[in-house]
Short mmCIF file of C-alpha atoms and ligand atoms in Angstrom, two decimals:
data_model
loop_
_atom_site.label_atom_id
_atom_site.label_comp_id
_atom_site.label_asym_id
_atom_site.label_seq_id
_atom_site.Cartn_x
_atom_site.Cartn_y
_atom_site.Cartn_z
CA UNK A 1 -10.52 -8.22 31.33
CA UNK A 2 -11.00 -5.76 34.16
CA UNK A 3 -13.80 -3.30 34.38
CA UNK A 4 -11.39 -0.43 33.77
CA UNK A 5 -10.29 -1.98 30.47
CA UNK A 6 -13.96 -2.08 29.53
CA UNK A 7 -14.10 1.62 30.35
CA UNK A 8 -11.16 2.24 28.04
CA UNK A 9 -12.90 0.40 25.21
CA UNK A 10 -16.02 2.46 25.82
CA UNK A 11 -13.98 5.68 25.92
CA UNK A 12 -12.27 4.88 22.62
CA UNK A 13 -15.54 3.80 21.01
CA UNK A 14 -17.09 7.10 22.05
CA UNK A 15 -14.48 8.82 19.87
CA UNK A 16 -14.27 6.59 16.78
CA UNK A 17 -17.43 4.49 16.97
CA UNK A 18 -17.93 0.86 18.08
CA UNK A 19 -17.04 -0.61 14.70
CA UNK A 20 -13.56 0.84 14.78
CA UNK A 21 -12.35 -0.45 18.13
CA UNK A 22 -10.98 -4.00 17.83
CA UNK A 23 -10.60 -5.77 21.15
CA UNK A 24 -10.93 -9.51 20.53
CA UNK A 25 -7.67 -11.46 20.31
CA UNK A 26 -8.44 -13.21 16.98
CA UNK A 27 -9.38 -9.90 15.32
CA UNK A 28 -6.29 -8.20 16.72
CA UNK A 29 -3.95 -10.96 15.48
CA UNK A 30 -2.77 -9.26 12.22
CA UNK A 31 -1.91 -6.10 14.17
CA UNK A 32 0.06 -7.48 17.12
CA UNK A 33 2.59 -9.53 15.14
CA UNK A 34 5.24 -8.04 12.84
CA UNK A 35 5.70 -8.91 9.14
CA UNK A 36 8.52 -11.35 9.83
CA UNK A 37 6.48 -13.02 12.59
CA UNK A 38 9.28 -12.39 15.06
CA UNK A 39 7.59 -10.13 17.61
CA UNK A 40 4.23 -10.55 19.24
CA UNK A 41 2.64 -8.03 21.58
CA UNK A 42 -0.67 -7.24 23.21
CA UNK A 43 -3.08 -4.34 23.00
CA UNK A 44 -6.10 -3.12 24.90
CA UNK A 45 -7.48 -2.17 21.53
CA UNK A 46 -6.64 -1.59 17.89
CA UNK A 47 -8.33 1.68 16.96
CA UNK A 48 -9.13 3.03 13.51
CA UNK A 49 -9.90 6.74 13.62
CA UNK A 50 -11.48 8.32 10.56
CA UNK A 51 -10.04 11.84 10.67
CA UNK A 52 -7.16 13.89 12.04
CA UNK A 53 -9.49 15.25 14.72
CA UNK A 54 -10.35 11.69 15.79
CA UNK A 55 -6.65 10.72 15.87
CA UNK A 56 -6.00 13.74 18.10
CA UNK A 57 -8.90 12.83 20.39
CA UNK A 58 -7.71 9.19 20.69
CA UNK A 59 -4.16 10.35 21.47
CA UNK A 60 -5.41 12.81 24.12
CA UNK A 61 -7.52 10.05 25.64
CA UNK A 62 -4.54 7.65 25.75
CA UNK A 63 -2.26 10.34 27.19
CA UNK A 64 -4.81 11.03 29.88
CA UNK A 65 -5.08 7.33 30.78
CA UNK A 66 -1.31 6.78 30.48
CA UNK A 67 -1.77 4.19 27.74
CA UNK A 68 1.05 3.59 25.26
CA UNK A 69 0.30 4.42 21.65
CA UNK A 70 1.65 2.33 18.77
CA UNK A 71 1.13 3.93 15.34
CA UNK A 72 0.87 1.26 12.67
CA UNK A 73 0.69 1.58 8.89
CA UNK A 74 0.60 -1.47 6.61
CA UNK A 75 2.69 -3.45 9.15
CA UNK A 76 5.27 -4.36 6.48
CA UNK A 77 8.24 -2.89 8.37
CA UNK A 78 11.34 -5.00 8.87
CA UNK A 79 12.35 -4.05 12.45
CA UNK A 80 9.32 -4.68 14.65
CA UNK A 81 8.80 -0.92 14.96
CA UNK A 82 5.01 -1.14 14.61
CA UNK A 83 4.48 -4.01 17.07
CA UNK A 84 3.21 -3.31 20.60
CA UNK A 85 5.05 -4.77 23.58
CA UNK A 86 3.40 -7.45 25.72
CA UNK A 87 2.28 -5.16 28.53
CA UNK A 88 -1.39 -4.93 27.44
CA UNK A 89 -1.43 -1.18 28.10
CA UNK A 90 -1.07 -0.46 24.39
CA UNK A 91 -3.44 1.10 21.93
CA UNK A 92 -2.51 0.40 18.32
CA UNK A 93 -3.64 3.23 16.06
CA UNK A 94 -4.19 2.42 12.38
CA UNK A 95 -5.15 4.96 9.74
CA UNK A 96 -6.77 2.50 7.29
CA UNK A 97 -9.85 4.72 7.11
CA UNK A 98 -7.82 7.83 6.34
CA UNK A 99 -7.22 7.12 2.65
CA UNK A 100 -8.44 10.32 1.03
CA UNK A 101 -6.46 12.10 -1.65
CA UNK A 102 -7.12 15.63 -0.43
CA UNK A 103 -5.66 17.43 -3.45
CA UNK A 104 -3.67 16.82 -6.62
CA UNK A 105 -2.03 19.75 -8.34
CA UNK A 106 -0.39 19.13 -11.72
CA UNK A 107 0.58 22.85 -11.62
CA UNK A 108 2.51 22.60 -8.36
CA UNK A 109 3.45 18.98 -9.09
CA UNK A 110 2.12 17.91 -5.70
CA UNK A 111 -0.35 15.46 -4.21
CA UNK A 112 -1.81 15.88 -0.72
CA UNK A 113 -2.84 12.57 0.81
CA UNK A 114 -3.99 11.17 4.10
CA UNK A 115 -1.40 8.99 5.78
CA UNK A 116 -3.47 5.80 5.55
CA UNK A 117 -3.25 5.79 1.73
CA UNK A 118 -1.55 2.66 0.39
CA UNK A 119 1.58 3.57 -1.57
CA UNK A 120 0.23 1.94 -4.77
CA UNK A 121 -2.95 4.07 -4.46
CA UNK A 122 -0.86 7.24 -4.42
CA UNK A 123 1.12 6.06 -7.44
CA UNK A 124 -2.20 5.43 -9.23
CA UNK A 125 -3.68 8.79 -8.22
CA UNK A 126 -0.60 10.53 -9.62
CA UNK A 127 -0.78 8.51 -12.84
CA UNK A 128 -4.43 9.53 -13.25
CA UNK A 129 -3.30 13.16 -13.76
CA UNK A 130 -0.32 12.15 -15.91
CA UNK A 131 2.19 12.50 -13.09
CA UNK A 132 4.53 10.09 -11.34
CA UNK A 133 5.05 9.39 -7.63
CA UNK A 134 8.38 7.59 -7.72
CA UNK A 135 8.70 5.76 -4.37
CA UNK A 136 8.62 2.07 -5.27
CA UNK A 137 9.22 -1.01 -3.15
CA UNK A 138 8.17 -4.63 -2.88
CA UNK A 139 5.48 -3.91 -0.29
CA UNK A 140 3.86 -1.04 -2.24
CA UNK A 141 0.52 -2.89 -2.43
CA UNK A 142 0.14 -2.82 1.36
CA UNK A 143 2.47 -0.28 2.99
CA UNK A 144 1.00 3.13 3.82
CA UNK A 145 2.27 6.65 3.25
CA UNK A 146 2.42 7.25 7.03
CA UNK A 147 4.67 4.19 7.35
CA UNK A 148 6.78 5.24 4.37
CA UNK A 149 7.33 8.66 5.92
CA UNK A 150 8.01 7.28 9.38
CA UNK A 151 10.62 4.83 8.06
CA UNK A 152 12.02 7.28 5.48
CA UNK A 153 11.52 4.42 3.03
CA UNK A 154 13.95 3.89 0.18
CA UNK A 155 13.31 1.25 -2.48
CA UNK A 156 14.30 0.97 -6.10
CA UNK A 157 14.05 4.57 -7.32
CA UNK A 158 16.27 6.34 -4.77
CA UNK A 159 19.13 6.65 -7.22
CA UNK A 160 17.15 9.17 -9.23
CA UNK A 161 14.51 10.61 -6.89
CA UNK A 162 15.93 10.13 -3.39
CA UNK A 163 14.28 8.45 -0.37
CA UNK A 164 10.93 9.47 1.13
CA UNK A 165 12.55 12.42 2.93
CA UNK A 166 13.27 13.98 -0.46
CA UNK A 167 9.68 13.48 -1.59
CA UNK A 168 7.85 15.10 1.35
CA UNK A 169 7.10 18.82 1.01
CA UNK A 170 4.89 19.14 4.05
CA UNK A 171 3.11 17.10 6.65
CA UNK A 172 0.49 17.10 9.38
CA UNK A 173 1.03 15.14 12.58
CA UNK A 174 -0.67 14.59 15.91
CA UNK A 175 1.78 15.13 18.76
CA UNK A 176 1.94 12.82 21.82
CA UNK A 177 -0.22 15.28 23.80
CA UNK A 178 -2.88 15.44 21.08
CA UNK A 179 -1.93 18.82 19.60
CA UNK A 180 -1.94 18.94 15.81
CA UNK A 181 1.27 20.04 14.08
CA UNK A 182 0.13 21.68 10.85
CA UNK A 183 3.07 21.65 8.47
CA UNK A 184 0.90 20.66 5.51
CA UNK A 185 2.42 23.25 3.19
CA UNK A 186 3.26 22.71 -0.47
CA UNK A 187 6.09 25.24 -0.45
CA UNK A 188 9.26 24.34 -2.34
CA UNK A 189 11.19 26.90 -0.29
CA UNK A 190 10.58 27.62 3.37
CA UNK A 191 13.32 28.89 5.65
CA UNK A 192 11.13 30.12 8.48
CA UNK A 193 13.09 28.65 11.35
CA UNK A 194 13.77 24.99 12.06
CA UNK A 195 12.45 22.46 9.49
CA UNK A 196 10.16 20.80 12.02
CA UNK A 197 8.52 18.43 9.55
CA UNK A 198 11.88 16.64 9.20
CA UNK A 199 11.60 15.46 12.80
CA UNK A 200 8.72 13.16 11.92
CA UNK A 201 10.36 11.66 8.81
CA UNK A 202 12.19 8.50 9.83
CA UNK A 203 11.08 8.89 13.47
CA UNK A 204 9.36 5.47 13.43
CA UNK A 205 6.26 6.82 15.10
CA UNK A 206 8.11 7.79 18.27
CA UNK A 207 7.38 11.54 18.07
CA UNK A 208 3.79 11.61 16.84
CA UNK A 209 1.32 10.22 14.33
CA UNK A 210 1.62 11.48 10.76
CA UNK A 211 -1.91 12.04 9.48
CA UNK A 212 -1.37 13.64 6.06
CA UNK A 213 1.41 14.76 3.74
CA UNK A 214 2.10 16.87 0.68
CA UNK A 215 4.26 14.80 -1.68
CA UNK A 216 6.24 15.78 -4.76
CA UNK A 217 5.19 14.56 -8.17
CA UNK A 218 7.21 14.26 -11.36
CA UNK A 219 6.60 13.79 -15.07
CA UNK A 220 5.92 10.11 -15.70
CA UNK A 221 8.46 7.90 -17.42
CA UNK A 222 7.10 7.44 -20.95
CA UNK A 223 10.02 5.54 -22.45
CA UNK A 224 12.12 2.91 -20.77
CA UNK A 225 14.69 0.21 -21.34
CA UNK A 226 15.81 -2.55 -19.02
CA UNK A 227 18.73 -4.94 -19.01
CA UNK A 228 19.97 -7.74 -16.83
CA UNK A 229 23.73 -8.09 -16.55
CA UNK A 230 25.70 -11.04 -15.26
CA UNK A 231 28.78 -10.00 -13.32
CA UNK A 232 31.72 -11.56 -11.56
CA UNK A 233 32.42 -8.67 -9.21
CA UNK A 234 30.62 -5.97 -7.21
CA UNK A 235 33.02 -3.20 -8.20
CA UNK A 236 32.27 -3.93 -11.86
CA UNK A 237 28.67 -2.85 -11.22
CA UNK A 238 29.95 0.50 -9.99
CA UNK A 239 32.18 0.94 -13.01
CA UNK A 240 29.16 0.23 -15.22
CA UNK A 241 27.15 2.80 -13.24
CA UNK A 242 29.85 5.39 -13.83
CA UNK A 243 29.76 4.73 -17.58
CA UNK A 244 25.95 4.88 -17.62
CA UNK A 245 25.89 8.17 -15.72
CA UNK A 246 28.34 9.65 -18.21
CA UNK A 247 26.29 8.43 -21.15
CA UNK A 248 22.65 8.88 -20.08
CA UNK A 249 22.80 11.09 -16.95
CA UNK A 250 19.56 11.18 -14.97
CA UNK A 251 17.92 8.68 -17.29
CA UNK A 252 19.54 6.05 -15.09
CA UNK A 253 16.53 5.24 -12.89
CA UNK A 254 17.39 2.00 -11.09
CA UNK A 255 20.43 -0.12 -10.44
CA UNK A 256 19.64 -3.18 -8.40
CA UNK A 257 22.07 -5.95 -7.52
CA UNK A 258 21.39 -9.52 -6.39
CA UNK A 259 23.79 -12.30 -5.50
CA UNK A 260 23.39 -15.68 -7.15
CA UNK A 261 22.63 -17.17 -3.72
CA UNK A 262 19.80 -14.63 -3.34
CA UNK A 263 18.19 -15.66 -6.61
CA UNK A 264 18.61 -19.33 -5.76
CA UNK A 265 16.73 -18.75 -2.49
CA UNK A 266 13.84 -17.22 -4.46
CA UNK A 267 13.90 -20.00 -7.05
CA UNK A 268 13.65 -22.61 -4.30
CA UNK A 269 10.83 -21.02 -2.31
CA UNK A 270 8.65 -18.70 -4.42
CA UNK A 271 7.05 -20.99 -7.00
CA UNK A 272 5.00 -18.30 -8.74
CA UNK A 273 8.13 -16.37 -9.73
CA UNK A 274 10.09 -17.85 -12.64
CA UNK A 275 13.75 -16.91 -13.02
CA UNK A 276 13.90 -15.74 -16.64
CA UNK A 277 17.66 -16.12 -17.06
CA UNK A 278 20.32 -18.73 -16.36
CA UNK A 279 22.47 -18.45 -13.25
CA UNK A 280 26.07 -18.54 -14.41
CA UNK A 281 27.89 -15.81 -12.42
CA UNK A 282 28.01 -14.68 -8.75
CA UNK A 283 26.20 -11.34 -9.30
CA UNK A 284 23.18 -10.05 -11.26
CA UNK A 285 22.54 -6.38 -11.99
CA UNK A 286 19.24 -4.87 -13.14
CA UNK A 287 19.70 -1.59 -15.01
CA UNK A 288 16.69 0.51 -15.91
CA UNK A 289 16.73 3.71 -17.95
CA UNK A 290 13.68 5.94 -18.26
CA UNK A 291 12.83 9.17 -20.05
CA UNK A 292 9.84 11.45 -19.71
CA UNK A 293 9.60 11.86 -23.49
CA UNK A 294 7.53 9.30 -25.36
CA UNK A 295 9.01 7.32 -28.23
CA UNK A 296 12.65 7.67 -27.16
CA UNK A 297 14.71 4.61 -27.99
CA UNK A 298 16.63 4.02 -24.79
CA UNK A 299 17.67 0.52 -25.86
CA UNK A 300 20.24 2.07 -28.18
CA UNK A 301 22.27 4.03 -25.58
CA UNK A 302 21.83 1.17 -23.09
CA UNK A 303 23.08 -1.38 -25.61
CA UNK A 304 26.04 0.87 -26.42
CA UNK A 305 27.14 1.09 -22.78
CA UNK A 306 26.56 -2.62 -22.25
CA UNK A 307 28.62 -3.49 -25.29
CA UNK A 308 31.48 -1.33 -23.97
CA UNK A 309 31.12 -3.03 -20.58
CA UNK A 310 31.28 -6.48 -22.17
CA UNK A 311 34.36 -5.46 -24.19
CA UNK A 312 36.02 -4.10 -21.05
CA UNK A 313 35.38 -7.38 -19.23
CA UNK A 314 33.02 -5.72 -16.70
CA UNK A 315 30.13 -8.06 -17.52
CA UNK A 316 30.01 -11.68 -18.66
CA UNK A 317 26.66 -11.38 -20.37
CA UNK A 318 23.88 -8.83 -20.82
CA UNK A 319 20.24 -9.39 -21.74
CA UNK A 320 18.15 -6.45 -22.97
CA UNK A 321 14.46 -6.92 -22.14
CA UNK A 322 12.67 -7.16 -25.47
CA UNK A 323 9.16 -6.51 -24.10
CA UNK A 324 7.34 -4.98 -21.17
CA UNK A 325 6.44 -8.51 -20.06
CA UNK A 326 10.09 -9.54 -20.00
CA UNK A 327 11.04 -6.44 -18.01
CA UNK A 328 8.23 -7.21 -15.52
CA UNK A 329 9.45 -10.80 -15.17
CA UNK A 330 12.92 -9.55 -14.24
CA UNK A 331 11.50 -7.02 -11.74
CA UNK A 332 9.33 -9.79 -10.25
CA UNK A 333 12.51 -11.59 -9.20
CA UNK A 334 13.85 -8.44 -7.49
CA UNK A 335 10.54 -7.76 -5.76
CA UNK A 336 10.46 -11.32 -4.35
CA UNK A 337 13.65 -11.14 -2.31
CA UNK A 338 11.98 -10.48 1.06
CA UNK A 339 9.36 -13.18 0.50
CA UNK A 340 11.99 -15.66 -0.67
CA UNK A 341 14.24 -15.02 2.31
CA UNK A 342 11.38 -15.27 4.78
CA UNK A 343 10.51 -18.71 3.36
CA UNK A 344 14.15 -19.85 3.29
CA UNK A 345 14.97 -19.88 6.97
CA UNK A 346 15.56 -17.69 10.01
CA UNK A 347 16.55 -14.31 8.55
CA UNK A 348 19.38 -12.26 10.07
CA UNK A 349 19.01 -9.20 7.90
CA UNK A 350 21.17 -6.09 7.57
CA UNK A 351 20.64 -2.71 5.99
CA UNK A 352 24.14 -1.21 5.93
CA UNK A 353 25.11 1.67 3.71
CA UNK A 354 28.76 2.39 2.95
CA UNK A 355 30.54 4.81 0.64
CA UNK A 356 30.29 3.54 -2.94
CA UNK A 357 34.00 2.90 -3.37
CA UNK A 358 34.04 0.74 -0.20
CA UNK A 359 31.13 -1.46 -1.21
CA UNK A 360 33.09 -4.28 -2.83
CA UNK A 361 35.45 -4.60 0.15
CA UNK A 362 32.50 -4.43 2.57
CA UNK A 363 30.61 -7.22 0.83
CA UNK A 364 33.66 -9.49 0.51
CA UNK A 365 34.83 -8.98 4.11
CA UNK A 366 31.40 -9.42 5.66
CA UNK A 367 30.64 -12.60 3.73
CA UNK A 368 34.04 -14.13 4.56
CA UNK A 369 33.76 -13.27 8.25
CA UNK A 370 30.20 -14.55 8.61
CA UNK A 371 31.07 -17.83 6.88
CA UNK A 372 34.13 -18.25 9.11
CA UNK A 373 32.13 -17.58 12.28
CA UNK A 374 28.91 -19.41 11.32
CA UNK A 375 29.77 -22.01 8.67
CA UNK A 376 26.20 -23.33 8.49
CA UNK A 377 24.78 -19.90 7.50
CA UNK A 378 23.79 -19.13 3.91
CA UNK A 379 24.72 -15.56 2.99
CA UNK A 380 22.50 -13.91 0.39
CA UNK A 381 22.69 -10.29 -0.73
CA UNK A 382 20.56 -7.85 -2.64
CA UNK A 383 20.30 -4.12 -2.71
CA UNK A 384 20.48 -0.71 -4.17
CA UNK A 385 24.09 -0.70 -5.27
CA UNK A 386 24.00 2.83 -6.64
CA UNK A 387 22.97 4.08 -3.18
CA UNK A 388 25.73 2.15 -1.39
CA UNK A 389 23.02 0.05 0.30
CA UNK A 390 23.48 -3.71 0.00
CA UNK A 391 21.38 -5.90 2.29
CA UNK A 392 23.58 -8.67 3.68
CA UNK A 393 21.39 -11.49 4.95
CA UNK A 394 22.39 -14.62 6.78
CA UNK A 395 19.80 -17.38 6.40
CA UNK A 396 19.89 -19.93 9.19
CA UNK A 397 18.15 -23.28 9.13
CA UNK A 398 15.07 -22.89 11.37
CA UNK A 399 15.86 -26.16 13.17
CA UNK A 400 18.99 -24.52 14.55
CA UNK A 401 16.97 -21.60 15.94
CA UNK A 402 14.67 -23.41 18.34
CA UNK A 403 16.47 -22.25 21.46
CA UNK A 404 15.84 -18.48 21.92
CA UNK A 405 19.04 -17.79 23.91
CA UNK A 406 21.28 -19.64 21.47
CA UNK A 407 19.57 -17.90 18.57
CA UNK A 408 20.02 -14.49 20.20
CA UNK A 409 23.73 -15.22 20.70
CA UNK A 410 24.09 -16.32 17.08
CA UNK A 411 22.32 -13.21 15.80
CA UNK A 412 24.46 -10.99 18.04
CA UNK A 413 27.62 -12.60 16.69
CA UNK A 414 26.56 -11.99 13.06
CA UNK A 415 25.39 -8.45 13.82
CA UNK A 416 28.69 -7.63 15.45
CA UNK A 417 30.59 -8.70 12.33
CA UNK A 418 28.37 -6.61 10.06
CA UNK A 419 28.39 -3.59 12.37
CA UNK A 420 32.15 -3.60 12.85
CA UNK A 421 32.75 -3.96 9.12
CA UNK A 422 30.19 -1.22 8.39
CA UNK A 423 31.98 1.12 10.79
CA UNK A 424 35.40 0.17 9.40
CA UNK A 425 34.20 1.16 5.91
CA UNK A 426 32.77 4.49 7.14
CA UNK A 427 29.12 3.46 6.80
CA UNK A 428 25.88 3.37 8.82
CA UNK A 429 23.91 0.31 9.98
CA UNK A 430 20.50 1.42 8.67
CA UNK A 431 19.99 2.92 5.24
CA UNK A 432 16.23 2.52 4.90
CA UNK A 433 14.60 0.04 7.29
CA UNK A 434 15.18 1.92 10.54
CA UNK A 435 15.94 0.75 14.05
CA UNK A 436 12.66 -0.37 15.66
CA UNK A 437 13.21 -3.15 18.18
CA UNK A 438 15.46 -5.34 16.05
CA UNK A 439 18.34 -2.90 15.82
CA UNK A 440 17.95 -1.03 19.12
CA UNK A 441 20.88 -2.69 20.89
CA UNK A 442 23.00 -2.34 17.77
CA UNK A 443 22.30 1.39 17.63
CA UNK A 444 23.24 1.72 21.29
CA UNK A 445 26.52 -0.05 20.52
CA UNK A 446 27.59 1.88 17.42
CA UNK A 447 25.94 5.29 17.68
CA UNK A 448 27.78 8.46 18.58
CA UNK A 449 26.93 9.36 22.20
CA UNK A 450 26.09 12.96 21.28
CA UNK A 451 23.70 11.81 18.53
CA UNK A 452 21.81 9.61 21.01
CA UNK A 453 21.79 12.41 23.57
CA UNK A 454 20.23 14.83 21.08
CA UNK A 455 17.69 12.24 19.94
CA UNK A 456 16.67 11.55 23.54
CA UNK A 457 16.37 15.29 24.14
CA UNK A 458 13.95 15.67 21.22
CA UNK A 459 11.96 12.65 22.41
CA UNK A 460 11.79 14.08 25.93
CA UNK A 461 10.62 17.46 24.62
CA UNK A 462 7.80 16.06 22.51
CA UNK A 463 6.88 13.00 24.57
CA UNK A 464 7.88 13.56 28.20
CA UNK A 465 5.79 10.61 29.42
CA UNK A 466 7.31 8.22 26.88
CA UNK A 467 3.93 7.01 25.65
CA UNK A 468 4.41 7.35 21.86
CA UNK A 469 5.71 4.02 20.47
CA UNK A 470 7.85 3.37 23.55
CA UNK A 471 11.04 1.33 23.44
CA UNK A 472 11.48 1.75 19.70
CA UNK A 473 14.81 3.14 18.43
CA UNK A 474 16.14 3.26 21.99
CA UNK A 475 14.96 1.78 25.27
CA UNK A 476 12.83 4.26 27.21
CA UNK A 477 14.69 5.88 30.08
CA UNK A 478 11.57 6.45 32.07
CA UNK A 479 8.53 4.23 31.66
CA UNK A 480 5.36 5.60 33.12
CA UNK A 481 4.11 3.25 35.81
CA UNK A 482 0.69 2.04 34.88
CA UNK A 483 -1.72 -0.42 36.29
CA UNK A 484 -5.08 -1.73 35.25
CA UNK A 485 -6.46 0.62 37.88
CA UNK A 486 -4.81 3.61 36.22
CA UNK A 487 -6.29 2.54 32.92
C1 FAD B 1 8.28 -7.40 0.46
C2 FAD B 1 8.83 -6.18 1.14
C3 FAD B 1 9.74 -5.37 0.46
C4 FAD B 1 10.25 -4.22 1.08
N1 FAD B 1 11.13 -3.44 0.40
C5 FAD B 1 11.59 -2.30 0.95
C6 FAD B 1 12.49 -1.46 0.25
O1 FAD B 1 12.92 -1.76 -0.86
N2 FAD B 1 12.87 -0.30 0.84
C7 FAD B 1 12.42 0.06 2.08
O2 FAD B 1 12.78 1.14 2.55
N3 FAD B 1 11.59 -0.74 2.78
C8 FAD B 1 11.17 -1.90 2.26
N4 FAD B 1 10.33 -2.72 2.98
C9 FAD B 1 9.97 -2.37 4.37
C10 FAD B 1 8.63 -1.62 4.53
O3 FAD B 1 7.76 -1.90 3.47
C11 FAD B 1 8.87 -0.12 4.63
O4 FAD B 1 9.61 0.15 5.79
C12 FAD B 1 7.56 0.70 4.66
O5 FAD B 1 7.89 2.07 4.56
C13 FAD B 1 6.76 0.48 5.94
O6 FAD B 1 5.46 1.02 5.75
P1 FAD B 1 4.21 0.46 6.58
O7 FAD B 1 3.03 1.29 6.24
O8 FAD B 1 4.05 -0.99 6.40
O9 FAD B 1 4.67 0.80 8.06
P2 FAD B 1 4.63 -0.12 9.41
O10 FAD B 1 5.43 -1.34 9.23
O11 FAD B 1 3.20 -0.30 9.80
O12 FAD B 1 5.33 0.86 10.40
C14 FAD B 1 6.68 1.20 10.25
C15 FAD B 1 7.03 2.30 11.25
O13 FAD B 1 6.31 3.48 10.94
C16 FAD B 1 5.47 3.86 12.04
N5 FAD B 1 4.23 4.39 11.45
C17 FAD B 1 3.39 3.78 10.57
N6 FAD B 1 2.42 4.63 10.22
C18 FAD B 1 2.63 5.78 10.90
C19 FAD B 1 1.97 7.03 10.96
N7 FAD B 1 0.87 7.29 10.25
N8 FAD B 1 2.49 7.99 11.77
C20 FAD B 1 3.61 7.76 12.52
N9 FAD B 1 4.25 6.59 12.50
C21 FAD B 1 3.78 5.62 11.69
C22 FAD B 1 5.30 2.63 12.89
O14 FAD B 1 5.06 2.96 14.24
C23 FAD B 1 6.65 1.98 12.69
O15 FAD B 1 7.59 2.59 13.54
C24 FAD B 1 9.83 -3.88 2.39
C25 FAD B 1 8.92 -4.70 3.06
C26 FAD B 1 8.43 -5.85 2.46
C27 FAD B 1 7.45 -6.69 3.21
#
């Protein structure tokens, strides 16, 4: 390490303290590799500031030294968006120390939290005042609110409450030059000019570092009912959804679909998760109803709709969960999909969203085309069918992925099939995971030229030196030339 790198470490330590600057390779390891283990980068330091002022000071320092900044939350993202590149001029900024709940207001139905809060901690803080924070996803025990905002996370409750964008009332962010954007307002209505906070939601850390947010709360679900349905066809799930919406309206909280092949992948690789039902059909649908009133029997209306669905030939079988434990066991299967796939082979994952009525055709066409092009692939699918978002995943035997060039060509071939079919059905290639590094070339291929032009214009305005999470979403047009001397 050069003397100037030592100076950088000293400069960062002067801001956050020695204990919060990580420079040794073994200690940096969890922060320079993505969740899938696909990307590995390097960093001068991983820095953990303890306040918004410290984040701003670190960012100003990095801007001054022309060091790239990589904001990182829980590092559970699916697209390599929180992984530094291998240039060694990166500073990874983590907000693990910024986990304060600044305010909870049952009157305004809001919670104001620092961006390093783990999602599950925010859910618990809301529950402590008899409120509900509805964002829910498999990584909720480790992903952070800053990451959820920056990916506009979705998950299993979008059908009723919307994605993270719908749950953020206000936010605070440190801009790439170190200025602090103070949009931390709990106002339900605010038409004073452009809605600037929206820029940071889903921006994947490319426009600034989110340091705190005001989030919406809701009355907690006090009654619930859950069923697992066995289906032959995807469009049957949508017909069941339509019947449920007519019968129970907004009580329909979640509608999650898994292919048989998806569940088989979990059964084969995640030993601590038991599959509490027999696999007899190609598709499995989890339906959950909730109500904010206690003591409401939701099993009755659910059973009524399910019985109609069975009579109409829309489902082969339906199992109503008879206890909280049984409902949890069914959810455990759904929450294990990412783990199961990761253990099952090389994952070529997709996040397409298409109009609801096109979903069945999309799924059938994509699967047939992938199997025709790559017969050795295993196609598994799971997703949020009520949102039009089914994750199509091709699992490839790892032994076939030893050669990086051949693997890249294989992935490109599969991506092209999914992207073309997504476009043909009027959809978009990312519903909730974002672009990061993984999908950057795909975005360049399918995106509208004007959209990319506008996005680049916003990036240029806020980050003219291209230092904030460079090369994520799109390749940087202008990389600042740096050298160890400059650092
Ligand atoms: C088992 C499992 C299940 C999952 N299920 C879902 C799901 O159902 N739905 C879904 O949407 N996602 C899902 N994900 C993906 C992931 O959990 C989400 O994208 C999550 O929102 C990422 O949060 P994070 O804190 O881990 O962010 P990271 O992975 O650390 O970062 C993600 C992006 O946000 C940026 N970022 C992080 N913190 C900040 C900040 N404070 N300010 C600015 N930028 C920041 C990073 O630079 C990066 O671009 C799942 C992941 C796993 C492992």
